[in-house]
Amino acid sequence: MIRMHPKSKRMRLADLTPAEYNPRRISDEAMEGLKASLERFGLVQPIIWNRRTERVVGGHQRLKVLEAEGVTETDVIVVDLPKSEEKALNIALNSPEIAGEFTDQLEALLREVNEEEPDLFEDLL
């Protein structure tokens, strides 16, 4: 059965402690693309925060962008997990093995978007 986590909460960024074990890193170039995406589309994928450990489980890179831009508060999705499940969720959220991959339609879709919004990908890709 799939569990739903509809609980969200507004939190100060200063109270969001990143998980020290987070296995992701991001290049400066990718960080700039993430920043451009957040500026254009907003934070459409919230930070995930574990009530038990008071740590960020997902959204570490988005958190870095928000902090760098001087944002002081954000909405977070609240989970309530033991540390072992928190780590498993962190891995699942970051795993390319379960993220899927682009289909052959990607190239056509990119051309279509580029025709309609020619400057869109200058900052995002």
CSV table of C-alpha atoms in Angstrom, one decimal:
chain,number,residue,atom,x,y,z
A,1,MET,CA,0.0,0.0,0.0
A,2,ILE,CA,1.3,3.4,-0.9
A,3,ARG,CA,1.6,5.8,2.0
A,4,MET,CA,0.7,9.5,1.5
A,5,HIS,CA,2.5,12.3,3.2
A,6,PRO,CA,0.1,15.2,2.8
A,7,LYS,CA,1.6,17.1,5.8
A,8,SER,CA,3.4,20.2,4.9
A,9,LYS,CA,4.7,22.9,7.1
A,10,ARG,CA,6.3,26.3,6.7
A,11,MET,CA,9.8,26.3,8.1
A,12,ARG,CA,12.7,28.7,8.4
A,13,LEU,CA,15.7,27.7,6.3
A,14,ALA,CA,17.9,28.3,9.3
A,15,ASP,CA,16.0,25.3,11.0
A,16,LEU,CA,16.6,22.9,8.1
A,17,THR,CA,19.6,20.8,8.8
A,18,PRO,CA,21.0,18.9,5.7
A,19,ALA,CA,21.7,15.2,6.2
A,20,GLU,CA,25.5,14.8,6.6
A,21,TYR,CA,25.3,11.6,4.6
A,22,ASN,CA,23.6,13.0,1.5
A,23,PRO,CA,25.4,11.2,-1.4
A,24,ARG,CA,24.6,13.9,-4.0
A,25,ARG,CA,26.8,16.6,-5.3
A,26,ILE,CA,26.2,19.2,-8.0
A,27,SER,CA,28.5,21.0,-10.4
A,28,ASP,CA,28.6,24.8,-10.5
A,29,GLU,CA,27.1,24.6,-14.0
A,30,ALA,CA,24.2,22.4,-12.9
A,31,MET,CA,23.6,24.6,-9.8
A,32,GLU,CA,23.2,27.6,-12.1
A,33,GLY,CA,20.7,25.6,-14.2
A,34,LEU,CA,18.8,24.7,-11.0
A,35,LYS,CA,18.8,28.3,-9.9
A,36,ALA,CA,17.5,29.4,-13.3
A,37,SER,CA,14.8,26.7,-13.1
A,38,LEU,CA,13.7,27.8,-9.7
A,39,GLU,CA,13.6,31.4,-10.8
A,40,ARG,CA,11.5,30.6,-13.8
A,41,PHE,CA,9.1,28.0,-12.4
A,42,GLY,CA,9.3,28.5,-8.7
A,43,LEU,CA,9.8,25.8,-6.1
A,44,VAL,CA,7.5,23.2,-7.4
A,45,GLN,CA,9.2,20.3,-5.7
A,46,PRO,CA,9.3,21.0,-2.0
A,47,ILE,CA,12.1,20.1,0.5
A,48,ILE,CA,11.4,16.9,2.4
A,49,TRP,CA,12.1,17.1,6.2
A,50,ASN,CA,12.1,14.3,8.7
A,51,ARG,CA,10.3,15.2,12.0
A,52,ARG,CA,12.2,12.5,14.0
A,53,THR,CA,15.7,13.5,13.1
A,54,GLU,CA,15.0,17.1,12.2
A,55,ARG,CA,17.0,16.7,9.0
A,56,VAL,CA,16.5,17.3,5.3
A,57,VAL,CA,15.9,14.1,3.5
A,58,GLY,CA,15.4,15.4,0.0
A,59,GLY,CA,16.0,18.7,-1.7
A,60,HIS,CA,19.5,19.5,-0.5
A,61,GLN,CA,20.5,21.3,-3.8
A,62,ARG,CA,17.3,23.3,-3.9
A,63,LEU,CA,17.9,24.3,-0.3
A,64,LYS,CA,21.4,25.6,-1.3
A,65,VAL,CA,19.9,27.7,-4.0
A,66,LEU,CA,17.2,29.1,-1.7
A,67,GLU,CA,19.8,30.0,0.9
A,68,ALA,CA,22.1,31.6,-1.6
A,69,GLU,CA,19.2,33.7,-2.9
A,70,GLY,CA,18.4,35.0,0.6
A,71,VAL,CA,15.1,33.1,1.0
A,72,THR,CA,14.3,32.7,4.7
A,73,GLU,CA,11.3,30.4,4.8
A,74,THR,CA,9.9,27.6,2.6
A,75,ASP,CA,7.2,25.0,2.7
A,76,VAL,CA,8.4,21.4,3.4
A,77,ILE,CA,6.9,18.0,3.2
A,78,VAL,CA,7.1,16.4,6.6
A,79,VAL,CA,7.8,12.7,7.0
A,80,ASP,CA,8.2,10.8,10.3
A,81,LEU,CA,10.8,8.1,9.7
A,82,PRO,CA,13.4,6.3,11.7
A,83,LYS,CA,17.0,7.1,10.6
A,84,SER,CA,17.4,3.9,8.6
A,85,GLU,CA,14.2,4.6,6.6
A,86,GLU,CA,15.2,8.2,6.2
A,87,LYS,CA,18.5,7.1,4.6
A,88,ALA,CA,16.7,4.7,2.3
A,89,LEU,CA,14.3,7.5,1.3
A,90,ASN,CA,17.2,9.8,0.6
A,91,ILE,CA,18.8,7.2,-1.7
A,92,ALA,CA,15.4,6.5,-3.4
A,93,LEU,CA,14.9,10.2,-4.1
A,94,ASN,CA,18.3,10.5,-5.6
A,95,SER,CA,18.6,7.2,-7.4
A,96,PRO,CA,19.0,7.3,-11.2
A,97,GLU,CA,18.1,3.6,-11.2
A,98,ILE,CA,14.4,4.4,-10.4
A,99,ALA,CA,14.2,7.8,-12.1
A,100,GLY,CA,13.5,6.3,-15.5
A,101,GLU,CA,15.0,7.6,-18.7
A,102,PHE,CA,14.0,9.8,-21.6
A,103,THR,CA,12.3,8.3,-24.5
A,104,ASP,CA,13.0,8.9,-28.2
A,105,GLN,CA,10.4,11.7,-28.1
A,106,LEU,CA,12.8,13.9,-26.1
A,107,GLU,CA,14.5,15.5,-29.1
A,108,ALA,CA,11.2,16.4,-30.8
A,109,LEU,CA,9.9,17.8,-27.5
A,110,LEU,CA,13.0,19.9,-27.0
A,111,ARG,CA,12.7,21.3,-30.6
A,112,GLU,CA,9.0,22.2,-30.0
A,113,VAL,CA,9.7,23.9,-26.7
A,114,ASN,CA,12.7,25.7,-28.3
A,115,GLU,CA,10.6,27.0,-31.2
A,116,GLU,CA,7.9,28.3,-28.8
A,117,GLU,CA,10.4,29.7,-26.1
A,118,PRO,CA,13.7,30.2,-27.9
A,119,ASP,CA,15.5,31.7,-24.9
A,120,LEU,CA,14.2,29.2,-22.3
A,121,PHE,CA,17.0,26.7,-22.5
A,122,GLU,CA,19.8,29.3,-22.5
A,123,ASP,CA,19.8,29.3,-18.7
A,124,LEU,CA,18.3,25.9,-17.9
A,125,LEU,CA,20.5,23.6,-19.9
